[in-house]
CSV table of C-alpha atoms in Angstrom, one decimal:
chain,number,residue,atom,x,y,z
R,1065,HIS,CA,-18.4,20.5,-23.3
R,1066,ARG,CA,-20.8,17.9,-24.1
R,1067,GLY,CA,-23.9,19.9,-23.9
R,1068,ASP,CA,-25.3,23.0,-25.4
R,1069,LEU,CA,-25.2,26.8,-24.1
R,1070,SER,CA,-28.3,27.6,-22.9
R,1071,GLY,CA,-27.6,31.5,-22.2
R,1072,HIS,CA,-26.6,33.3,-18.9
R,1073,GLY,CA,-28.1,33.1,-15.9
R,1074,ARG,CA,-29.0,35.9,-13.2
R,1075,THR,CA,-25.2,36.4,-11.9
R,1076,GLY,CA,-24.4,36.5,-15.3
R,1077,ARG,CA,-22.1,33.0,-15.3
R,1078,ALA,CA,-22.9,30.5,-18.3
R,1079,ARG,CA,-25.2,28.1,-18.2
R,1080,VAL,CA,-24.2,24.7,-19.6
R,1081,ARG,CA,-26.5,21.8,-20.2
R,1082,MET,CA,-25.0,18.5,-19.8
R,1083,GLY,CA,-26.4,15.1,-19.2
R,1084,GLY,CA,-29.9,16.4,-18.8
R,1085,ALA,CA,-28.5,18.6,-15.7
R,1086,VAL,CA,-28.1,22.7,-16.0
R,1087,MET,CA,-24.9,23.9,-14.1
R,1088,THR,CA,-23.1,26.9,-13.4
R,1089,ASP,CA,-19.5,28.0,-14.1
R,1090,ALA,CA,-19.2,25.9,-10.6
R,1091,ASP,CA,-18.9,23.1,-12.2
R,1092,PHE,CA,-15.8,21.2,-10.5
R,1093,ALA,CA,-18.9,19.4,-8.4
R,1094,TYR,CA,-20.2,17.6,-11.8
R,1095,TYR,CA,-17.2,16.6,-13.2
R,1096,VAL,CA,-15.8,14.7,-9.2
R,1097,THR,CA,-19.2,13.2,-9.5
R,1098,ALA,CA,-19.1,11.9,-12.7
R,1099,TYR,CA,-15.2,11.1,-12.5
R,1100,LEU,CA,-15.7,8.8,-8.8
R,1101,GLY,CA,-19.1,7.7,-9.7
R,1102,ARG,CA,-19.4,6.6,-13.5
R,1103,TYR,CA,-16.3,6.9,-15.2
R,1104,LEU,CA,-14.2,5.1,-13.0
R,1105,PRO,CA,-15.9,1.7,-11.6
R,1106,GLY,CA,-17.8,1.9,-15.2
R,1107,GLN,CA,-15.3,2.5,-18.0
R,1108,ARG,CA,-12.0,2.3,-16.3
R,1109,ASN,CA,-13.3,-1.0,-14.1
R,1110,LEU,CA,-11.4,0.0,-11.0
R,1111,SER,CA,-12.0,-1.8,-7.5
R,1112,PRO,CA,-13.6,-0.1,-4.4
R,1113,ASN,CA,-10.0,0.0,-2.6
R,1114,THR,CA,-9.1,2.2,-5.3
R,1115,ILE,CA,-11.6,4.7,-6.1
R,1116,ALA,CA,-11.7,5.3,-2.2
R,1117,SER,CA,-8.4,6.5,-2.8
R,1118,TYR,CA,-8.8,9.1,-4.9
R,1119,ARG,CA,-11.8,9.8,-3.1
R,1120,ASP,CA,-10.1,10.8,-0.3
R,1121,ALA,CA,-7.5,13.0,-2.5
R,1122,PHE,CA,-10.8,15.1,-3.4
R,1123,ARG,CA,-11.4,15.5,0.2
R,1124,LEU,CA,-8.1,16.7,1.3
R,1125,LEU,CA,-8.5,19.0,-2.2
R,1126,ILE,CA,-11.9,20.6,-0.9
R,1127,ASP,CA,-11.0,20.7,2.3
R,1128,TYR,CA,-7.8,23.1,1.1
R,1129,PHE,CA,-9.8,25.5,-0.9
R,1130,GLY,CA,-11.8,25.7,1.6
R,1131,ASP,CA,-9.0,27.0,4.1
R,1132,HIS,CA,-8.6,29.8,1.4
R,1133,GLY,CA,-12.1,30.5,1.3
R,1134,LYS,CA,-13.7,28.6,-1.7
R,1135,GLU,CA,-16.5,26.7,-0.8
R,1136,PRO,CA,-17.0,23.6,-2.7
R,1137,GLU,CA,-20.2,24.5,-4.5
R,1138,SER,CA,-18.5,27.9,-6.2
R,1139,MET,CA,-15.5,26.0,-7.0
R,1140,SER,CA,-14.8,25.3,-10.5
R,1141,THR,CA,-12.3,23.7,-13.2
R,1142,PRO,CA,-10.3,26.9,-13.7
R,1143,ASP,CA,-9.7,26.8,-10.0
R,1144,LEU,CA,-7.4,23.9,-10.6
R,1145,ASP,CA,-4.6,25.4,-12.3
R,1146,ARG,CA,-1.1,24.7,-11.6
R,1147,HIS,CA,-0.5,27.1,-9.0
R,1148,ALA,CA,-3.6,25.4,-6.6
R,1149,VAL,CA,-2.4,22.4,-7.1
R,1150,ARG,CA,1.5,23.2,-6.3
R,1151,GLY,CA,-0.5,25.1,-3.0
R,1152,PHE,CA,-2.3,22.2,-2.2
R,1153,LEU,CA,1.2,20.0,-2.3
R,1154,GLU,CA,2.6,22.2,-0.1
R,1155,TRP,CA,-0.3,22.5,2.0
R,1156,LEU,CA,-0.5,18.5,2.5
R,1157,THR,CA,3.3,18.8,3.7
R,1158,ALA,CA,2.6,21.3,6.2
R,1159,ARG,CA,0.2,18.6,7.6
R,1160,GLY,CA,2.9,16.2,8.1
R,1161,ASN,CA,2.3,14.4,4.9
R,1162,SER,CA,5.6,12.2,3.5
R,1163,ASP,CA,6.5,12.8,-0.2
R,1164,SER,CA,5.4,9.3,-1.0
R,1165,THR,CA,1.5,10.7,0.0
R,1166,VAL,CA,2.4,13.4,-1.4
R,1167,ASN,CA,3.1,12.3,-4.6
R,1168,GLN,CA,-0.1,10.0,-4.7
R,1169,ARG,CA,-2.5,12.8,-4.1
R,1170,LEU,CA,-0.4,14.5,-6.9
R,1171,CYS,CA,-1.2,11.6,-9.0
R,1172,ALA,CA,-4.8,11.4,-8.3
R,1173,ILE,CA,-4.9,14.9,-9.3
R,1174,LYS,CA,-3.2,14.5,-12.6
R,1175,ALA,CA,-5.5,11.2,-13.2
R,1176,PHE,CA,-9.0,13.2,-12.8
R,1177,VAL,CA,-7.2,16.6,-15.0
R,1178,GLY,CA,-6.1,14.1,-17.5
R,1179,TYR,CA,-10.4,12.9,-17.4
R,1180,VAL,CA,-11.2,16.4,-17.5
R,1181,LYS,CA,-9.6,17.6,-20.2
R,1182,GLY,CA,-11.4,15.3,-22.4
R,1183,GLU,CA,-14.1,16.7,-21.5
R,1184,ASP,CA,-13.1,20.6,-21.3
R,1185,PRO,CA,-10.8,21.0,-24.2
R,1186,ALA,CA,-10.9,24.7,-23.8
R,1187,ARG,CA,-9.3,24.9,-21.1
R,1188,LEU,CA,-6.3,22.6,-22.0
R,1189,LEU,CA,-3.3,24.6,-21.9
R,1190,GLN,CA,-4.0,24.9,-18.7
R,1191,TYR,CA,-4.8,21.5,-17.8
R,1192,GLN,CA,-1.3,20.3,-20.0
R,1193,GLN,CA,0.5,22.3,-17.2
R,1194,VAL,CA,-0.9,20.3,-14.2
R,1195,LEU,CA,0.2,16.9,-15.7
R,1196,ALA,CA,3.5,18.6,-17.0
R,1197,MET,CA,3.9,18.5,-12.7
R,1198,ARG,CA,6.9,16.3,-11.5
R,1199,GLN,CA,6.6,14.0,-8.7
R,1200,ARG,CA,9.0,14.6,-5.7
R,1201,LYS,CA,12.4,12.9,-5.7
R,1202,GLY,CA,12.3,12.6,-1.8
R,1203,LYS,CA,14.3,9.9,0.4
R,1204,SER,CA,12.8,6.6,0.0
R,1205,ASP,CA,11.2,5.1,3.2
R,1206,ALA,CA,13.4,2.2,4.6
R,1207,MET,CA,11.8,-0.9,4.3
R,1208,VAL,CA,10.6,-1.9,7.7
R,1209,THR,CA,10.3,-6.0,8.6
R,1210,PRO,CA,10.2,-7.6,11.9
R,1211,GLY,CA,12.5,-10.3,11.1
R,1212,ARG,CA,11.6,-13.8,12.0
R,1213,ASP,CA,12.3,-13.5,15.6
R,1214,GLY,CA,10.0,-10.2,15.7
R,1215,LEU,CA,7.7,-12.1,13.8
R,1216,ALA,CA,7.1,-15.1,15.5
R,1217,ALA,CA,7.1,-12.9,18.7
R,1218,ILE,CA,4.0,-11.1,16.6
R,1219,LEU,CA,2.5,-14.5,15.9
R,1220,ARG,CA,2.7,-15.4,19.4
R,1221,ASP,CA,1.0,-12.5,20.9
R,1222,PRO,CA,-2.7,-13.0,20.3
R,1223,GLY,CA,-3.1,-16.4,22.2
R,1224,MET,CA,-5.1,-19.0,21.7
R,1225,SER,CA,-7.2,-19.2,24.4
R,1226,THR,CA,-9.7,-16.8,23.5
R,1227,SER,CA,-12.3,-16.9,20.4
R,1228,ARG,CA,-10.7,-13.1,19.2
R,1229,GLY,CA,-6.9,-14.2,20.1
R,1230,ARG,CA,-7.7,-17.2,18.0
R,1231,ARG,CA,-9.7,-14.9,14.9
R,1232,ASP,CA,-6.2,-12.7,15.5
R,1233,THR,CA,-3.6,-15.4,14.9
R,1234,ALA,CA,-5.4,-16.8,12.0
R,1235,LEU,CA,-5.3,-13.2,10.0
R,1236,LEU,CA,-2.0,-12.4,11.2
R,1237,THR,CA,-1.4,-16.1,10.0
R,1238,VAL,CA,-2.4,-15.4,6.3
R,1239,LEU,CA,-1.7,-11.9,6.1
R,1240,TYR,CA,2.5,-13.8,5.8
R,1241,ASP,CA,1.9,-16.7,4.2
R,1242,SER,CA,-0.4,-15.7,1.4
R,1243,ALA,CA,2.0,-12.1,1.5
R,1244,ALA,CA,-1.3,-10.0,0.8
R,1245,ARG,CA,-1.3,-6.1,0.3
R,1246,VAL,CA,-3.5,-5.2,3.5
R,1247,SER,CA,-6.7,-4.4,1.0
R,1248,GLU,CA,-6.9,-7.9,-1.1
R,1249,LEU,CA,-6.8,-9.4,3.3
R,1250,CYS,CA,-9.9,-7.2,3.7
R,1251,GLY,CA,-11.4,-8.7,0.5
R,1252,ILE,CA,-10.9,-12.5,1.5
R,1253,THR,CA,-14.4,-14.2,1.4
R,1254,LEU,CA,-15.0,-17.7,2.9
R,1255,ARG,CA,-15.4,-18.7,-1.1
R,1256,ASP,CA,-12.0,-17.4,-1.8
R,1257,LEU,CA,-10.5,-20.1,0.2
R,1258,ARG,CA,-9.8,-23.9,-0.5
R,1259,LEU,CA,-8.9,-25.8,2.6
R,1260,ASP,CA,-8.2,-29.3,1.0
R,1261,ASP,CA,-4.8,-30.2,-0.5
R,1262,PRO,CA,-3.4,-28.5,-1.9
R,1263,ALA,CA,-4.4,-25.4,0.1
R,1264,VAL,CA,-5.1,-22.5,-1.8
R,1265,VAL,CA,-6.7,-18.6,-1.2
R,1266,THR,CA,-7.6,-16.0,-4.0
R,1267,LEU,CA,-6.5,-13.0,-3.7
R,1268,ARG,CA,-7.6,-9.6,-5.7
R,1269,GLY,CA,-5.1,-7.1,-6.4
R,1270,LYS,CA,-4.5,-4.1,-7.9
R,1271,GLY,CA,-6.5,-3.4,-11.2
R,1272,ARG,CA,-9.2,-6.4,-10.4
R,1273,LYS,CA,-6.4,-8.1,-11.1
R,1274,VAL,CA,-6.6,-12.0,-9.5
R,1275,ARG,CA,-4.3,-14.3,-8.4
R,1276,THR,CA,-4.1,-17.8,-6.6
R,1277,VAL,CA,-1.4,-18.1,-3.7
R,1278,PRO,CA,-0.8,-21.7,-1.8
R,1279,LEU,CA,-1.4,-21.7,1.6
R,1280,MET,CA,1.2,-23.8,3.9
R,1281,HIS,CA,-0.5,-27.1,5.7
R,1282,ALA,CA,0.1,-25.2,9.2
R,1283,THR,CA,-2.1,-21.9,7.7
R,1284,ALA,CA,-4.6,-24.2,6.6
R,1285,GLY,CA,-5.4,-26.5,9.3
R,1286,LEU,CA,-5.4,-23.4,11.6
R,1287,LEU,CA,-8.0,-21.9,9.2
R,1288,ARG,CA,-10.1,-24.7,9.2
R,1289,GLU,CA,-9.9,-24.2,13.1
R,1290,TYR,CA,-11.2,-20.4,12.9
R,1291,VAL,CA,-13.2,-21.1,10.1
R,1292,SER,CA,-15.8,-24.0,12.0
R,1293,GLU,CA,-15.6,-21.6,15.2
R,1294,ALA,CA,-17.1,-18.5,13.1
R,1295,TYR,CA,-18.5,-19.6,11.0
R,1296,PRO,CA,-21.0,-22.9,12.6
R,1297,GLY,CA,-23.2,-24.4,10.1
R,1298,LEU,CA,-22.3,-22.4,7.0
R,1299,GLY,CA,-24.2,-23.2,4.4
R,1300,PRO,CA,-23.5,-22.4,0.4
R,1301,ARG,CA,-25.1,-19.1,0.7
R,1302,GLY,CA,-22.7,-18.0,3.6
R,1303,LEU,CA,-19.3,-17.9,1.1
R,1304,ASP,CA,-19.2,-14.4,0.3
R,1305,LYS,CA,-19.5,-13.3,3.8
R,1306,PRO,CA,-15.8,-11.9,5.2
R,1307,LEU,CA,-13.6,-13.9,6.1
R,1308,PHE,CA,-12.4,-12.1,8.9
R,1309,PRO,CA,-15.6,-9.7,9.5
R,1310,ASN,CA,-15.9,-6.3,12.4
R,1311,PRO,CA,-18.1,-6.6,15.1
R,1312,ARG,CA,-20.7,-5.8,12.3
R,1313,GLY,CA,-20.1,-9.1,10.3
R,1314,ASP,CA,-18.8,-6.4,7.2
R,1315,HIS,CA,-15.4,-6.9,5.8
R,1316,LEU,CA,-12.6,-5.4,8.1
R,1317,THR,CA,-10.8,-2.0,6.9
R,1318,ARG,CA,-7.3,-1.5,6.1
R,1319,ALA,CA,-7.5,0.6,9.5
R,1320,GLY,CA,-8.8,-1.8,11.7
R,1321,VAL,CA,-6.5,-4.9,10.1
R,1322,ALA,CA,-3.4,-2.0,11.0
R,1323,ASP,CA,-4.7,-1.6,14.3
R,1324,ILE,CA,-4.6,-5.1,15.1
R,1325,LEU,CA,-1.2,-5.6,14.6
R,1326,ALA,CA,-0.5,-2.7,16.3
R,1327,ARG,CA,-1.9,-3.9,19.0
R,1328,HIS,CA,0.2,-7.3,19.2
R,1329,ALA,CA,3.3,-5.4,17.8
R,1330,ASP,CA,2.8,-3.4,21.5
R,1331,GLY,CA,2.2,-6.6,23.4
R,1332,ALA,CA,5.5,-8.8,21.4
R,1333,ARG,CA,7.5,-5.9,22.4
R,1334,LYS,CA,6.9,-5.8,25.9
R,1335,SER,CA,7.5,-9.6,26.5
R,1336,GLY,CA,10.7,-8.8,25.6
R,1337,ALA,CA,11.1,-9.2,21.6
R,1338,ASP,CA,13.0,-6.7,19.7
R,1339,ILE,CA,10.6,-5.6,16.8
R,1340,PRO,CA,11.2,-2.3,15.2
R,1341,GLU,CA,8.8,1.1,15.2
R,1342,GLY,CA,6.7,1.3,12.0
R,1343,VAL,CA,6.1,-2.1,11.2
R,1344,SER,CA,2.6,-2.4,9.5
R,1345,PRO,CA,1.1,-4.3,8.0
R,1346,HIS,CA,2.9,-4.3,4.4
R,1347,SER,CA,5.9,-5.3,6.5
R,1348,PHE,CA,4.3,-8.8,6.3
R,1349,ARG,CA,4.8,-9.2,3.5
R,1350,HIS,CA,8.6,-7.5,2.5
R,1351,GLN,CA,9.2,-10.2,5.4
R,1352,ARG,CA,7.9,-13.0,3.3
R,1353,ALA,CA,8.8,-12.2,0.1
R,1354,ILE,CA,12.9,-11.8,1.6
R,1355,ASP,CA,12.0,-15.4,3.6
R,1356,LEU,CA,11.2,-17.0,0.2
R,1357,LEU,CA,14.0,-15.6,-1.3
R,1358,GLU,CA,16.7,-16.3,1.5
R,1359,SER,CA,15.8,-20.2,1.3
R,1360,GLY,CA,16.2,-20.1,-2.1
R,1361,ALA,CA,12.6,-19.7,-3.9
R,1362,ASN,CA,12.9,-18.1,-7.6
R,1363,LEU,CA,12.4,-14.5,-8.3
R,1364,VAL,CA,10.1,-15.5,-10.9
R,1365,TYR,CA,8.1,-17.3,-8.4
R,1366,ILE,CA,8.2,-14.7,-5.3
R,1367,ARG,CA,7.3,-12.0,-8.5
R,1368,ASP,CA,4.0,-14.2,-9.1
R,1369,LEU,CA,3.0,-15.0,-5.5
R,1370,LEU,CA,3.1,-10.6,-4.7
R,1371,GLY,CA,1.3,-10.1,-7.7
R,1372,HIS,CA,4.0,-7.9,-9.4
R,1373,ARG,CA,4.1,-7.3,-13.2
R,1374,SER,CA,7.6,-7.3,-13.4
R,1375,VAL,CA,10.4,-9.3,-12.0
R,1376,THR,CA,12.3,-5.9,-11.9
R,1377,THR,CA,9.9,-4.7,-9.1
R,1378,THR,CA,10.7,-7.8,-7.4
R,1379,GLU,CA,14.7,-7.4,-7.2
R,1380,ILE,CA,14.6,-4.8,-4.6
R,1381,TYR,CA,14.3,-7.9,-2.2
R,1382,ALA,CA,17.4,-9.3,-3.8
R,1383,THR,CA,19.2,-5.9,-3.0
R,1384,VAL,CA,17.8,-6.5,1.0
R,1385,SER,CA,18.9,-9.8,0.9
R,1386,THR,CA,22.0,-9.6,0.2
R,1387,ALA,CA,22.8,-6.5,2.3
R,1388,ARG,CA,21.2,-8.5,4.9
R,1389,LYS,CA,24.1,-11.4,4.3
R,1390,ARG,CA,26.3,-8.7,4.5
R,1391,GLU,CA,25.3,-7.8,7.6
R,1392,LEU,CA,25.4,-11.3,9.0
R,1393,LEU,CA,28.5,-12.4,7.7
R,1394,GLU,CA,29.9,-8.8,9.4
R,1395,LYS,CA,29.3,-9.7,12.7
R,1396,ALA,CA,30.0,-13.3,12.1
R,1397,ALA,CA,33.4,-12.4,11.3
R,1398,THR,CA,34.3,-9.1,13.8
R,1399,ALA,CA,37.9,-7.9,13.1
R,1400,PRO,CA,40.0,-8.4,16.2
R,1401,ARG,CA,40.0,-4.9,18.0
R,1402,VAL,CA,43.3,-3.6,18.5
R,1403,GLY,CA,44.9,-5.6,21.3
R,1404,GLU,CA,44.4,-8.9,20.1
R,1405,TYR,CA,46.5,-9.2,16.9
R,1406,PRO,CA,49.8,-11.8,18.0
R,1407,ASP,CA,53.2,-10.0,18.1
R,1408,TRP,CA,54.6,-11.2,15.5
R,1409,THR,CA,57.5,-9.1,15.9
R,1410,ALA,CA,57.9,-10.9,18.5
R,1411,ASP,CA,58.7,-14.3,16.9
R,1412,LYS,CA,62.3,-13.8,16.5
R,1413,ASP,CA,62.3,-17.0,13.7
R,1414,LEU,CA,59.6,-14.7,11.3
R,1415,MET,CA,62.1,-12.4,11.5
R,1416,ALA,CA,64.8,-13.8,10.8
R,1417,TRP,CA,63.1,-15.3,7.6
R,1418,LEU,CA,62.3,-11.9,6.6
R,1419,LYS,CA,65.6,-10.3,7.3
R,1420,ALA,CA,66.9,-13.2,4.9
R,1421,LEU,CA,64.8,-12.0,1.7
R,1422,CYS,CA,66.2,-8.5,1.4
């Protein structure tokens, strides 16, 4: 530990002085607070959205220990061993979490354990056993996209007759046109927009990486009308306001964007559009990438648009596009059914020619 041993308390637990605070063996709360409050934002410079994801993992972990009779204030680092982590993952599965979600929670715990390992080397073997735990290799989730017709139906659903409909139309259009992650969309401020030609939007992605994405002329025109209505008489001091605020004027959350999309996907289905279940904000990002690839855009450009580190990640869309082309070709050239073939045995001239070959 960083600090000095200062004897034992009345309970017989060792007390440790760390950062001016005296702790007992129930040091879990201290490490989590330091990890989320200082290490991730200060040393790792992670975004608030990423930190929130880690925080959610710890909330669930505390709930798990609570279900097993362990109160948060009594939790200590020895409790976080391989057996406990495996039980936590099984508990998540029993709650209906997918393998990908379970793997995300495991990654969060392993990152935390990697941090604690440097602070508490006395339990190095325990931490290494947790770090050695492997992720689940479940079946990959299928990529769900609305399709071009489905996308158009969703974009039509909000309508332009109300201010809310115009806001939702602008939001969904930007989500598709920019291929933004939902967290990136939520974080856009008015300062991040350039609506003069050439129109662009600045997105802040994973690891606080910043990229500038071009916008189509139609999207820029839609945004100009939306901003002038939502922020009339906007001055320079208002440029840090969110592009798409919630009713309180704060940034929309990821859940808020998902609810908006779900509402209009349902509306489009009721209008007769064929939209698959499971369409999410990320589906718009997939659809944009596939549409660009099928229009002949280079994978390197699509990589930059999506903010991928490597073009290898982007190549998944090439696979999807190839499968889609094969499906279209099969539909266009369906093999004739039995009975549709011509009866070539009735052609006497052909039969005579074939016999002459023998």
